[in-house]
Coordinates of C-alpha atoms in Angstrom, one line a residue:
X133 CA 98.9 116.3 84.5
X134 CA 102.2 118.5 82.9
X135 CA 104.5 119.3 85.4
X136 CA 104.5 123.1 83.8
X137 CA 100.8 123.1 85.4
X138 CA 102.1 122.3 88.6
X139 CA 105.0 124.8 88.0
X140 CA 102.3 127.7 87.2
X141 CA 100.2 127.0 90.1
X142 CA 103.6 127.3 92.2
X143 CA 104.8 130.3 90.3
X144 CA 101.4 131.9 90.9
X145 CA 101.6 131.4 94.3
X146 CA 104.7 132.4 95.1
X147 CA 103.8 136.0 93.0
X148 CA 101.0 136.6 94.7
X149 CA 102.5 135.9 98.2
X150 CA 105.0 138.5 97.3
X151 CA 102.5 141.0 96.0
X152 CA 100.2 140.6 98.4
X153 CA 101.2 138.5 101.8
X154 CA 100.3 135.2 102.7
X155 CA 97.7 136.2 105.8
X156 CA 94.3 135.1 106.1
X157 CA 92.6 138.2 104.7
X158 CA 95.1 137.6 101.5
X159 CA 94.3 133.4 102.0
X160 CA 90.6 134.3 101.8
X161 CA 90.5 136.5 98.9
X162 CA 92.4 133.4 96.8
X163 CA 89.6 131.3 98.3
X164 CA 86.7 134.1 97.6
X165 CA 88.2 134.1 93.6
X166 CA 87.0 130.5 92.6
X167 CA 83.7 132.0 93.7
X168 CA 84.2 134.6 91.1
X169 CA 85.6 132.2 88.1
X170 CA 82.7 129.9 88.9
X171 CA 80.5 133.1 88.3
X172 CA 81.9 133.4 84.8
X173 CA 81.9 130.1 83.6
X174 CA 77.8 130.3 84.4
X175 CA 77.9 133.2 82.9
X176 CA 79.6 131.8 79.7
X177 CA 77.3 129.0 79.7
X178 CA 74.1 131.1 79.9
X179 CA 75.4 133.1 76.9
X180 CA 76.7 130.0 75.2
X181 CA 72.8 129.0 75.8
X182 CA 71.9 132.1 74.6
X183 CA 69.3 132.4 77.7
X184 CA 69.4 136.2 77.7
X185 CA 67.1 137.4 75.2
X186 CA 68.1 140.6 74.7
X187 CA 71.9 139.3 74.7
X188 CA 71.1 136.1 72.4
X189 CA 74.4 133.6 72.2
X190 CA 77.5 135.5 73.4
X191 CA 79.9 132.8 73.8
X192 CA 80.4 129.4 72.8
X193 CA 81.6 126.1 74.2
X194 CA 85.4 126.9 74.6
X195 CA 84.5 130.0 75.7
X196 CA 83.1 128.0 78.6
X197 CA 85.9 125.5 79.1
X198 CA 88.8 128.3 79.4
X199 CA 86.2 129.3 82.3
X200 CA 86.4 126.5 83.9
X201 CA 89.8 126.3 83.4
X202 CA 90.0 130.0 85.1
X203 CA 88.0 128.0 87.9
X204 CA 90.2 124.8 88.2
X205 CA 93.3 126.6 87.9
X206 CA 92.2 129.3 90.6
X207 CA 91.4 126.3 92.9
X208 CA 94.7 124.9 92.5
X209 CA 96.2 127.7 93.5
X210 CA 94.0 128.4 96.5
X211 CA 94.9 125.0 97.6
X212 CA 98.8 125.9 97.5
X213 CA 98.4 128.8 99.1
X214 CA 96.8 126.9 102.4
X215 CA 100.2 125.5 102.4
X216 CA 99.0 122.1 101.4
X217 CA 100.8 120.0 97.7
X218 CA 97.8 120.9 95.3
X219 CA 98.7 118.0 92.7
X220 CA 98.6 115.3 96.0
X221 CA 95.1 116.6 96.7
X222 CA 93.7 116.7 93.5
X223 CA 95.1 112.6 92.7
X224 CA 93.2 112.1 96.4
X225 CA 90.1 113.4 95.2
X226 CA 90.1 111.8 92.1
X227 CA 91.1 108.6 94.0
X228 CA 88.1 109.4 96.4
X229 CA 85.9 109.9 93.3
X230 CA 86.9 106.9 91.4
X231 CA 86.3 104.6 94.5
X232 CA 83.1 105.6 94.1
X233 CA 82.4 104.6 90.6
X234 CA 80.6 101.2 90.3

């Protein structure tokens, strides 16, 4: 991945622990937020689908990647903020993952 991904999850971090403390009340709402930005890429999809009929199709496929972009990135950040290098694990779990493939 870019380095100036790893540099904005860092960046993110550090503003938020300056905003708004590093505790675990502040640690679980980071956590409690991927919840959220998973919530609205379903939501994109669903409109993308156009599975509300009184809505129809509200959004389309990149509307539903930058979600999950929202999601991944939020994730990343949640992982930084339990004090642990976000780009080391994401390569583990990918490394877990591809071991896995046949």
């Amino acid at each position: 991945m870019d380095e100036s991904i790893w540099e904005s999850v860092r960046a993110l971090r550090g503003w938020l622990d300056n905003a708004n403390g590093t505790g675990d009340p502040e640690l679980t709402c980071r956590i409690l937020k991927l919840t959220e930005e998973a919530g609205e890429a379903a939501g994109a999809w669903i409109g993308a689908l156009g599975q509300n009929p009184r809505k129809g199709v509200t959004h389309t496929r990149d509307d539903v990647a930058a979600e999950l972009a929202d999601a991944a990135f939020t994730a990343l950040v949640a992982i930084e903020s339990l004090g642990v290098d976000a780009h080391g694990a994401l390569r583990g779990c990918a490394a877990k993952v591809r071991s896995r493939l046949p």
